[in-house]
């Protein structure tokens, strides 16, 4: 495209085409153009206006209602150079802003306000007019009524002067901070005043442990607390009715009208009775002493399980129904019954009993049987107990040993040969054989004639019980 100077030299001086004036647009009541749109439109560079022409051509006829505003763009004289930057320098956001203006309705103007047209240069970008939409929007500009005298420039004063800039952002931020600070100070002062006016008086809790309930209530009656009492047992304050502790604790602050608890004593704590059976007498007394209980001793008794000197049983004096695990107060007396050990056994009579029978009886009594060497007996039959030690009826401890001897039966001996012997020789041989000399018949100076047992003659080689009495005959 030729430059502006070359175009002026080659083309003839044609009169500038007249810009048709648009009829005043009717604006619906209350419709106002957004402020941002005016600022964006005002920022679009405008071409330098040409000197006023000598004669203004007649306005073009009004467009039909449905006709696009873009069809009424004025022709731009070729003498105006491009007023917009190149496509590479133009921000892309401008396209969106300019395009958004096409959708906005034209501003309303009073009926007596004239509408003038301003020539807008077309900006070309590769054969496309990027300012066509902007020119259509700027084609109509309403101005305030101004007398149109000769030489007036009112058509070019359509843009109102910019308002002076407002306060800087830093100043506005500082003012907001100052206002917020002042509000906080005022609110804090109001809160402090309200607290001082509405606060409840507080008092320190005194130390009341160990005093009576009446004394404690009297000490805090001026504090206007809600005094309440609780009861529990305590060894520290064993006297019933004395203060054990308070809640809150001494030294704490408590507001008037708040609950104040007095924990009062019901007496000493209960002691749990221990299990004492089988414990030694000394150990049982130590346990009772720790529990602040009194121990006493009853008569000792025999017991098959508890060793001598240990506790067989115990009772609470005055309340024999209590058992281990029950509670009693300190000072309660506990009577202990100690063991004498197992009861002594009376030895039974085991004579004439077999070994099996004797062993059974001794086992039932907790006694043991020991067998000594067997003996002949002319009275007790063989394999029966001949004698025992200790004797029958004697008392022995459990586990004692009883020694017995079993009979081997009668002791038979052979009658010796006495023929031809004198008196002395015959008597000596008879006694050595286990017999006893009986009566002597005849003369002791003679020789052995015969022997008789119970009047019956005895021959050599016969057997009789040892110790049998034998009568001798000498002639």
Short mmCIF file of C-alpha atoms in Angstrom, two decimals:
data_model
loop_
_atom_site.label_atom_id
_atom_site.label_comp_id
_atom_site.label_asym_id
_atom_site.label_seq_id
_atom_site.Cartn_x
_atom_site.Cartn_y
_atom_site.Cartn_z
CA UNK A 1 0.00 0.00 0.00
CA UNK A 2 1.54 3.39 -0.90
CA UNK A 3 2.48 5.71 1.89
CA UNK A 4 0.42 8.70 2.86
CA UNK A 5 2.60 11.30 1.03
CA UNK A 6 2.67 9.39 -2.21
CA UNK A 7 -1.07 8.89 -2.08
CA UNK A 8 -1.62 12.63 -1.70
CA UNK A 9 0.51 13.46 -4.72
CA UNK A 10 -1.03 10.97 -7.06
CA UNK A 11 -4.69 11.22 -6.18
CA UNK A 12 -6.83 14.29 -6.98
CA UNK A 13 -8.28 16.53 -4.27
CA UNK A 14 -11.67 14.99 -3.78
CA UNK A 15 -13.93 16.42 -1.18
CA UNK A 16 -14.12 14.30 2.04
CA UNK A 17 -17.26 12.20 2.02
CA UNK A 18 -19.87 13.33 4.41
CA UNK A 19 -20.34 11.35 7.65
CA UNK A 20 -24.01 10.65 8.05
CA UNK A 21 -25.45 11.53 11.42
CA UNK A 22 -27.27 8.78 13.23
CA UNK A 23 -30.64 9.39 14.74
CA UNK A 24 -30.73 9.63 18.49
CA UNK A 25 -31.04 6.18 20.05
CA UNK A 26 -33.72 5.46 22.54
CA UNK A 27 -32.32 4.03 25.71
CA UNK A 28 -34.52 1.98 28.03
CA UNK A 29 -35.02 3.56 31.44
CA UNK A 30 -32.31 2.68 33.93
CA UNK A 31 -29.90 1.34 31.30
CA UNK A 32 -26.43 2.62 31.89
CA UNK A 33 -23.25 1.86 30.03
CA UNK A 34 -20.65 0.06 32.27
CA UNK A 35 -17.88 2.38 33.32
CA UNK A 36 -15.20 -0.10 32.27
CA UNK A 37 -16.49 -0.05 28.67
CA UNK A 38 -16.06 3.73 28.42
CA UNK A 39 -12.55 3.53 29.78
CA UNK A 40 -11.62 0.83 27.27
CA UNK A 41 -13.12 2.79 24.34
CA UNK A 42 -11.48 5.99 25.48
CA UNK A 43 -8.13 4.23 25.49
CA UNK A 44 -8.35 3.48 21.72
CA UNK A 45 -6.14 6.03 19.86
CA UNK A 46 -8.17 8.44 17.68
CA UNK A 47 -6.92 9.99 14.48
CA UNK A 48 -6.13 13.65 14.30
CA UNK A 49 -9.25 15.40 12.99
CA UNK A 50 -9.06 17.18 9.65
CA UNK A 51 -9.89 20.91 9.40
CA UNK A 52 -13.59 21.60 9.11
CA UNK A 53 -14.93 21.53 5.61
CA UNK A 54 -16.52 24.50 4.04
CA UNK A 55 -19.83 22.83 3.63
CA UNK A 56 -21.41 19.87 5.42
CA UNK A 57 -23.26 17.42 3.20
CA UNK A 58 -26.72 16.30 4.14
CA UNK A 59 -27.04 13.46 6.56
CA UNK A 60 -27.71 10.03 5.29
CA UNK A 61 -31.14 8.63 5.81
CA UNK A 62 -31.70 6.72 9.04
CA UNK A 63 -31.01 3.05 8.91
CA UNK A 64 -33.65 0.47 9.24
CA UNK A 65 -34.18 -0.96 12.71
CA UNK A 66 -32.63 -4.37 11.94
CA UNK A 67 -29.59 -3.04 10.06
CA UNK A 68 -26.18 -3.71 11.54
CA UNK A 69 -24.16 -0.76 12.75
CA UNK A 70 -21.14 -2.06 10.92
CA UNK A 71 -22.89 -1.29 7.58
CA UNK A 72 -22.89 2.38 8.49
CA UNK A 73 -19.16 2.78 8.95
CA UNK A 74 -17.89 6.00 7.36
CA UNK A 75 -15.30 5.84 4.70
CA UNK A 76 -11.83 6.84 5.85
CA UNK A 77 -9.82 9.27 3.77
CA UNK A 78 -6.74 7.65 2.36
CA UNK A 79 -4.62 10.51 3.69
CA UNK A 80 -4.72 9.13 7.26
CA UNK A 81 -1.85 6.82 8.13
CA UNK A 82 -2.44 3.72 10.26
CA UNK A 83 -2.87 4.77 13.89
CA UNK A 84 -2.64 1.30 15.58
CA UNK A 85 0.49 -0.76 16.27
CA UNK A 86 1.37 -3.72 14.16
CA UNK A 87 -0.23 -7.12 14.72
CA UNK A 88 2.87 -8.45 16.50
CA UNK A 89 2.74 -5.60 19.06
CA UNK A 90 -0.99 -5.54 19.60
CA UNK A 91 -2.12 -7.40 22.80
CA UNK A 92 -4.51 -10.20 22.16
CA UNK A 93 -6.69 -9.13 25.10
CA UNK A 94 -7.64 -5.95 23.11
CA UNK A 95 -9.48 -8.05 20.53
CA UNK A 96 -11.66 -9.56 23.24
CA UNK A 97 -12.32 -6.17 24.87
CA UNK A 98 -13.19 -4.46 21.58
CA UNK A 99 -15.34 -7.36 20.46
CA UNK A 100 -17.25 -7.20 23.78
CA UNK A 101 -18.28 -3.66 23.06
CA UNK A 102 -20.31 -4.71 19.97
CA UNK A 103 -22.72 -6.60 22.20
CA UNK A 104 -23.44 -3.57 24.45
CA UNK A 105 -26.38 -1.34 23.59
CA UNK A 106 -25.59 2.26 22.65
CA UNK A 107 -25.85 4.80 25.44
CA UNK A 108 -29.05 6.73 25.78
CA UNK A 109 -29.11 10.39 25.00
CA UNK A 110 -31.70 13.08 25.45
CA UNK A 111 -33.89 13.84 22.50
CA UNK A 112 -32.38 17.29 22.05
CA UNK A 113 -28.77 16.09 22.16
CA UNK A 114 -27.24 15.95 18.68
CA UNK A 115 -25.31 12.92 17.57
CA UNK A 116 -22.21 13.44 15.49
CA UNK A 117 -19.99 11.02 13.70
CA UNK A 118 -16.27 10.92 14.12
CA UNK A 119 -14.05 9.50 11.40
CA UNK A 120 -12.08 6.49 12.63
CA UNK A 121 -9.17 5.15 10.64
CA UNK A 122 -9.29 1.52 9.64
CA UNK A 123 -6.50 -0.70 10.84
CA UNK A 124 -5.49 -3.41 8.41
CA UNK A 125 -4.08 -6.76 9.42
CA UNK A 126 -3.50 -9.05 6.55
CA UNK A 127 -6.50 -7.80 4.61
CA UNK A 128 -8.81 -7.76 7.70
CA UNK A 129 -10.04 -4.61 9.40
CA UNK A 130 -9.49 -5.17 13.08
CA UNK A 131 -10.94 -1.76 13.98
CA UNK A 132 -14.21 -2.22 12.15
CA UNK A 133 -16.05 -3.24 15.33
CA UNK A 134 -14.45 -0.38 17.26
CA UNK A 135 -15.34 2.10 14.54
CA UNK A 136 -18.93 0.97 14.59
CA UNK A 137 -19.05 1.55 18.36
CA UNK A 138 -17.34 4.96 18.17
CA UNK A 139 -19.42 6.10 15.22
CA UNK A 140 -22.01 7.56 17.56
CA UNK A 141 -20.91 9.69 20.47
CA UNK A 142 -23.31 11.75 22.45
CA UNK A 143 -22.23 15.16 23.56
CA UNK A 144 -23.79 17.67 25.79
CA UNK A 145 -25.79 20.41 24.06
CA UNK A 146 -23.37 23.04 22.89
CA UNK A 147 -24.07 26.03 20.68
CA UNK A 148 -22.74 25.22 17.25
CA UNK A 149 -21.26 28.48 16.17
CA UNK A 150 -18.85 29.17 13.39
CA UNK A 151 -15.52 27.58 14.09
CA UNK A 152 -16.83 25.41 16.97
CA UNK A 153 -15.01 22.18 17.79
CA UNK A 154 -17.85 20.63 19.75
CA UNK A 155 -17.94 17.44 17.67
CA UNK A 156 -14.42 16.68 18.85
CA UNK A 157 -15.11 17.36 22.54
CA UNK A 158 -17.30 14.32 22.96
CA UNK A 159 -14.91 12.60 25.40
CA UNK A 160 -15.27 14.05 28.89
CA UNK A 161 -12.09 14.96 30.76
CA UNK A 162 -10.74 12.29 33.12
CA UNK A 163 -11.45 12.68 36.80
CA UNK A 164 -8.56 13.41 39.11
CA UNK A 165 -6.95 10.23 40.47
CA UNK A 166 -8.19 9.05 43.80
CA UNK A 167 -6.03 8.42 46.86
CA UNK A 168 -3.16 6.00 46.49
CA UNK A 169 -3.73 2.32 47.51
CA UNK A 170 -1.08 2.58 50.24
CA UNK A 171 -2.90 5.49 51.84
CA UNK A 172 -6.24 3.68 51.72
CA UNK A 173 -4.65 0.54 53.30
CA UNK A 174 -3.10 2.63 56.07
CA UNK A 175 -6.44 4.27 56.82
CA UNK A 176 -8.19 0.91 57.01
CA UNK A 177 -5.53 -0.43 59.40
CA UNK A 178 -5.85 2.64 61.59
CA UNK A 179 -9.64 2.30 61.74
CA UNK A 180 -9.36 -1.41 62.60
CA UNK A 181 -6.85 -0.66 65.37
CA UNK A 182 -9.06 1.99 66.87
CA UNK A 183 -12.03 -0.40 66.79
CA UNK A 184 -10.01 -3.10 68.55
CA UNK A 185 -8.92 -0.67 71.26
CA UNK A 186 -12.50 0.45 71.78
CA UNK A 187 -13.76 -3.13 71.96
CA UNK A 188 -11.03 -4.10 74.43
CA UNK A 189 -11.87 -1.13 76.62
CA UNK A 190 -15.56 -2.02 76.52
CA UNK A 191 -14.77 -5.66 77.39
CA UNK A 192 -12.60 -4.61 80.33
CA UNK A 193 -15.31 -2.31 81.66
CA UNK A 194 -17.91 -5.06 81.28
CA UNK A 195 -15.66 -7.57 83.05
CA UNK A 196 -15.07 -5.20 85.95
CA UNK A 197 -18.78 -4.49 86.25
CA UNK A 198 -20.01 -8.06 85.85
CA UNK A 199 -17.25 -10.15 87.46
CA UNK A 200 -18.01 -12.31 90.51
CA UNK A 201 -15.96 -11.92 93.66
CA UNK A 202 -13.53 -14.79 94.27
CA UNK A 203 -12.04 -16.01 97.57
CA UNK A 204 -9.14 -18.26 98.49
CA UNK A 205 -10.04 -21.68 99.90
CA UNK A 206 -8.70 -22.01 103.48
CA UNK A 207 -7.10 -25.10 105.04
CA UNK A 208 -9.89 -26.92 106.92
CA UNK A 209 -8.60 -30.51 107.28
CA UNK A 210 -8.97 -31.84 110.82
CA UNK A 211 -11.58 -29.33 112.03
CA UNK A 212 -15.18 -30.20 112.77
CA UNK A 213 -17.97 -29.61 110.31
CA UNK A 214 -19.37 -26.69 112.33
CA UNK A 215 -16.00 -24.95 112.44
CA UNK A 216 -15.50 -25.42 108.69
CA UNK A 217 -18.92 -24.00 107.81
CA UNK A 218 -18.35 -21.03 110.08
CA UNK A 219 -14.97 -20.32 108.44
CA UNK A 220 -16.45 -19.98 104.92
CA UNK A 221 -19.92 -18.61 105.61
CA UNK A 222 -18.92 -15.07 104.51
CA UNK A 223 -17.75 -16.29 101.10
CA UNK A 224 -21.27 -17.00 99.81
CA UNK A 225 -20.25 -20.44 98.54
CA UNK A 226 -22.72 -23.28 98.01
CA UNK A 227 -21.39 -25.52 100.81
CA UNK A 228 -22.09 -29.22 100.29
CA UNK A 229 -20.94 -32.23 102.31
CA UNK A 230 -19.80 -35.72 101.46
CA UNK A 231 -18.86 -38.59 103.76
CA UNK A 232 -16.19 -41.27 103.60
CA UNK A 233 -13.98 -43.24 105.98
CA UNK A 234 -10.42 -42.20 106.66
CA UNK A 235 -7.58 -43.38 108.88
CA UNK A 236 -6.01 -39.91 108.68
CA UNK A 237 -9.08 -38.36 110.29
CA UNK A 238 -10.64 -41.27 112.21
CA UNK A 239 -12.95 -39.10 114.30
CA UNK A 240 -16.42 -39.02 112.78
CA UNK A 241 -17.51 -35.55 111.63
CA UNK A 242 -14.03 -34.10 111.12
CA UNK A 243 -13.05 -32.63 107.74
CA UNK A 244 -10.84 -34.94 105.68
CA UNK A 245 -10.31 -32.59 102.73
CA UNK A 246 -12.06 -29.92 100.66
CA UNK A 247 -12.83 -29.51 96.99
CA UNK A 248 -11.41 -27.21 95.64
CA UNK A 249 -8.17 -27.73 97.52
CA UNK A 250 -6.75 -25.16 99.94
CA UNK A 251 -5.16 -22.20 98.18
CA UNK A 252 -7.42 -22.33 95.12
CA UNK A 253 -9.64 -19.41 94.17
CA UNK A 254 -13.40 -20.00 94.16
CA UNK A 255 -16.07 -17.57 92.95
CA UNK A 256 -19.07 -16.73 95.05
CA UNK A 257 -22.08 -18.94 94.38
CA UNK A 258 -19.91 -21.86 93.24
CA UNK A 259 -20.25 -25.28 94.99
CA UNK A 260 -17.78 -25.95 97.80
CA UNK A 261 -17.48 -29.54 99.02
CA UNK A 262 -16.53 -30.61 102.56
CA UNK A 263 -15.48 -34.27 102.72
CA UNK A 264 -16.28 -35.42 106.26
CA UNK A 265 -15.08 -38.53 108.07
CA UNK A 266 -17.40 -41.40 108.98
CA UNK A 267 -14.67 -42.96 111.06
CA UNK A 268 -11.63 -45.12 110.28
CA UNK A 269 -11.50 -47.30 107.21
CA UNK A 270 -12.67 -50.90 107.40
CA UNK A 271 -10.00 -53.60 107.59
CA UNK A 272 -10.31 -56.62 105.36
CA UNK A 273 -9.92 -59.83 107.33
CA UNK A 274 -7.04 -61.97 106.00
CA UNK A 275 -6.96 -65.73 105.65
CA UNK A 276 -4.96 -66.97 108.64
CA UNK A 277 -5.50 -70.76 108.59
CA UNK A 278 -2.19 -72.59 108.35
CA UNK A 279 -0.10 -69.51 109.14
CA UNK A 280 2.30 -69.68 112.05
CA UNK A 281 1.23 -68.05 115.24
CA UNK A 282 3.87 -65.30 114.95
CA UNK A 283 3.07 -64.51 111.32
CA UNK A 284 -0.66 -64.34 112.06
CA UNK A 285 -0.13 -61.86 114.89
CA UNK A 286 2.05 -59.64 112.68
CA UNK A 287 -0.64 -59.47 110.00
CA UNK A 288 -3.27 -58.48 112.53
CA UNK A 289 -1.00 -55.87 114.05
CA UNK A 290 -0.47 -54.19 110.68
CA UNK A 291 -4.25 -53.97 110.28
CA UNK A 292 -4.54 -52.52 113.78
CA UNK A 293 -6.51 -55.56 114.95
CA UNK A 294 -6.14 -57.29 118.31
CA UNK A 295 -5.07 -60.96 118.47
CA UNK A 296 -5.90 -63.44 121.21
CA UNK A 297 -5.27 -67.20 121.53
CA UNK A 298 -7.72 -69.95 122.44
CA UNK A 299 -6.95 -73.52 123.59
CA UNK A 300 -4.92 -75.59 121.21
CA UNK A 301 -6.55 -78.47 119.39
CA UNK A 302 -5.38 -81.56 117.55
CA UNK A 303 -5.45 -81.30 113.80
CA UNK A 304 -4.41 -83.91 111.28
CA UNK A 305 -3.34 -81.31 108.65
CA UNK A 306 -2.06 -78.22 110.45
CA UNK A 307 1.34 -78.64 112.05
CA UNK A 308 1.76 -77.92 115.74
CA UNK A 309 1.84 -74.18 116.56
CA UNK A 310 0.06 -73.05 113.36
CA UNK A 311 -3.39 -71.47 113.18
CA UNK A 312 -6.17 -74.01 112.85
CA UNK A 313 -9.03 -71.51 112.86
CA UNK A 314 -9.95 -67.96 113.96
CA UNK A 315 -13.10 -66.02 114.79
CA UNK A 316 -14.05 -62.37 115.21
CA UNK A 317 -14.97 -61.91 118.84
CA UNK A 318 -18.55 -60.71 118.96
CA UNK A 319 -19.32 -61.59 115.33
CA UNK A 320 -18.39 -65.18 114.57
CA UNK A 321 -20.19 -65.06 111.20
CA UNK A 322 -17.46 -62.95 109.58
CA UNK A 323 -15.09 -64.70 107.26
CA UNK A 324 -11.92 -63.83 105.39
CA UNK A 325 -12.57 -60.88 103.06
CA UNK A 326 -15.13 -59.21 105.31
CA UNK A 327 -14.44 -55.80 106.80
CA UNK A 328 -14.01 -54.89 110.44
CA UNK A 329 -13.05 -51.70 112.22
CA UNK A 330 -9.62 -51.18 113.79
CA UNK A 331 -9.33 -52.58 117.30
CA UNK A 332 -11.51 -55.61 116.59
CA UNK A 333 -10.37 -58.71 118.50
CA UNK A 334 -9.49 -61.84 116.52
CA UNK A 335 -9.27 -65.10 118.48
CA UNK A 336 -6.76 -67.61 117.10
CA UNK A 337 -6.98 -71.39 117.62
CA UNK A 338 -3.57 -73.05 117.25
CA UNK A 339 -2.82 -76.66 116.38
CA UNK A 340 -1.36 -79.28 118.70
CA UNK A 341 -0.60 -81.42 115.73
CA UNK A 342 -2.17 -84.83 114.97
CA UNK A 343 -4.04 -86.52 117.77
CA UNK A 344 -2.09 -89.39 119.52
CA UNK A 345 -2.93 -92.97 118.48
CA UNK A 346 -3.79 -95.80 120.85
CA UNK A 347 -1.92 -98.96 119.79
CA UNK A 348 -4.36 -101.80 119.09
CA UNK A 349 -3.91 -105.43 120.29
CA UNK A 350 -2.37 -107.26 117.34
CA UNK A 351 -1.71 -110.67 118.93
CA UNK A 352 -3.26 -113.70 117.22
CA UNK A 353 -3.76 -111.55 114.10
CA UNK A 354 -2.12 -112.29 110.83
CA UNK A 355 0.35 -109.83 109.35
CA UNK A 356 -2.21 -108.60 106.79
CA UNK A 357 -4.82 -107.90 109.44
CA UNK A 358 -2.35 -106.08 111.68
CA UNK A 359 -1.07 -103.91 108.80
CA UNK A 360 -4.61 -102.81 107.90
CA UNK A 361 -5.42 -101.66 111.41
CA UNK A 362 -2.20 -99.71 111.75
CA UNK A 363 -2.68 -97.95 108.39
CA UNK A 364 -6.06 -96.63 109.48
CA UNK A 365 -4.46 -95.10 112.53
CA UNK A 366 -1.53 -93.66 110.66
CA UNK A 367 0.91 -96.10 112.19
CA UNK A 368 3.54 -98.31 110.62
CA UNK A 369 4.21 -102.05 111.19
CA UNK A 370 7.66 -103.57 111.60
CA UNK A 371 8.15 -107.39 111.73
CA UNK A 372 10.80 -108.87 114.05
CA UNK A 373 12.21 -112.44 113.98
CA UNK A 374 9.58 -115.17 114.29
CA UNK A 375 9.49 -117.46 117.34
CA UNK A 376 8.18 -120.89 118.29
CA UNK A 377 5.10 -120.88 120.39
CA UNK A 378 3.30 -123.72 121.95
CA UNK A 379 0.28 -121.49 122.42
CA UNK A 380 0.02 -119.26 119.29
CA UNK A 381 -0.41 -120.94 116.01
CA UNK A 382 2.14 -120.68 113.30
CA UNK A 383 2.14 -117.38 111.20
CA UNK A 384 0.09 -115.51 113.77
CA UNK A 385 1.43 -112.59 115.74
CA UNK A 386 2.95 -113.89 118.89
CA UNK A 387 3.80 -110.56 120.56
CA UNK A 388 4.07 -106.75 119.82
CA UNK A 389 5.84 -103.63 120.96
CA UNK A 390 4.59 -101.06 122.11
CA UNK A 391 2.04 -102.98 123.98
CA UNK A 392 -1.67 -102.77 123.28
CA UNK A 393 -3.28 -99.55 124.64
CA UNK A 394 -0.14 -97.44 124.61
CA UNK A 395 -0.47 -93.90 123.03
CA UNK A 396 1.88 -93.02 120.22
CA UNK A 397 2.10 -90.16 117.70
CA UNK A 398 0.80 -90.48 114.20
CA UNK A 399 3.35 -92.32 112.11
CA UNK A 400 4.82 -94.27 115.00
CA UNK A 401 6.20 -97.79 114.36
CA UNK A 402 4.70 -100.92 115.99
CA UNK A 403 7.02 -103.99 116.04
CA UNK A 404 5.50 -107.52 115.99
CA UNK A 405 6.78 -111.12 116.14
CA UNK A 406 5.06 -113.90 114.29
CA UNK A 407 4.70 -117.40 115.79
CA UNK A 408 6.48 -120.30 114.20
CA UNK A 409 4.13 -122.72 116.02
CA UNK A 410 5.11 -125.38 118.67
CA UNK A 411 8.77 -126.44 118.93
CA UNK A 412 8.84 -130.29 118.59
CA UNK A 413 11.93 -132.19 119.75
CA UNK A 414 12.99 -135.89 119.42
CA UNK A 415 12.98 -138.01 122.53
CA UNK A 416 16.59 -139.09 123.20
CA UNK A 417 18.06 -142.56 123.74
CA UNK A 418 18.26 -143.19 127.54
CA UNK A 419 18.72 -146.98 127.78
CA UNK A 420 21.63 -148.09 130.02
CA UNK A 421 22.14 -144.64 131.54
CA UNK A 422 22.18 -144.04 135.26
CA UNK A 423 20.07 -141.43 136.90
CA UNK A 424 22.42 -138.49 136.34
CA UNK A 425 23.21 -139.41 132.76
CA UNK A 426 19.56 -139.89 131.84
CA UNK A 427 18.43 -136.58 133.36
CA UNK A 428 21.29 -134.71 131.59
CA UNK A 429 20.37 -136.20 128.17
CA UNK A 430 16.66 -135.52 128.67
CA UNK A 431 17.15 -131.87 129.50
CA UNK A 432 19.58 -131.34 126.60
CA UNK A 433 16.88 -132.60 124.25
CA UNK A 434 14.39 -129.99 125.47
CA UNK A 435 12.42 -131.99 127.91
CA UNK A 436 11.78 -131.34 131.56
CA UNK A 437 12.33 -134.04 134.23
CA UNK A 438 9.20 -135.11 135.92
CA UNK A 439 8.72 -137.69 138.68
CA UNK A 440 11.33 -140.38 139.29
CA UNK A 441 10.13 -143.83 140.05
CA UNK A 442 12.42 -146.55 141.51
CA UNK A 443 15.91 -146.12 142.83
CA UNK A 444 18.17 -143.36 141.69
CA UNK A 445 21.00 -145.80 142.16
CA UNK A 446 19.70 -148.05 139.42
CA UNK A 447 19.74 -147.76 135.62
CA UNK A 448 17.16 -146.21 133.24
CA UNK A 449 14.18 -148.49 132.84
CA UNK A 450 11.63 -146.33 130.90
CA UNK A 451 9.91 -142.89 130.42
CA UNK A 452 6.31 -141.85 130.55
CA UNK A 453 4.51 -138.63 129.37
CA UNK A 454 1.12 -138.12 130.91
CA UNK A 455 1.20 -141.81 132.03
CA UNK A 456 1.98 -143.04 128.54
CA UNK A 457 5.23 -144.83 127.83
CA UNK A 458 7.55 -142.98 125.42
CA UNK A 459 9.89 -144.66 122.98
CA UNK A 460 13.13 -143.28 121.65
CA UNK A 461 12.66 -141.16 118.49
CA UNK A 462 9.19 -139.86 119.20
CA UNK A 463 8.64 -136.07 118.99
CA UNK A 464 7.08 -133.99 121.61
CA UNK A 465 6.84 -130.28 122.30
CA UNK A 466 9.92 -128.79 123.75
CA UNK A 467 9.53 -128.45 127.50
CA UNK A 468 7.28 -131.45 127.83
CA UNK A 469 7.41 -132.99 131.32
CA UNK A 470 8.79 -136.57 131.28
CA UNK A 471 8.54 -139.06 134.19
CA UNK A 472 11.56 -141.44 134.52
CA UNK A 473 11.69 -145.05 135.87
CA UNK A 474 14.96 -146.52 137.31
CA UNK A 475 15.56 -150.05 138.64
#
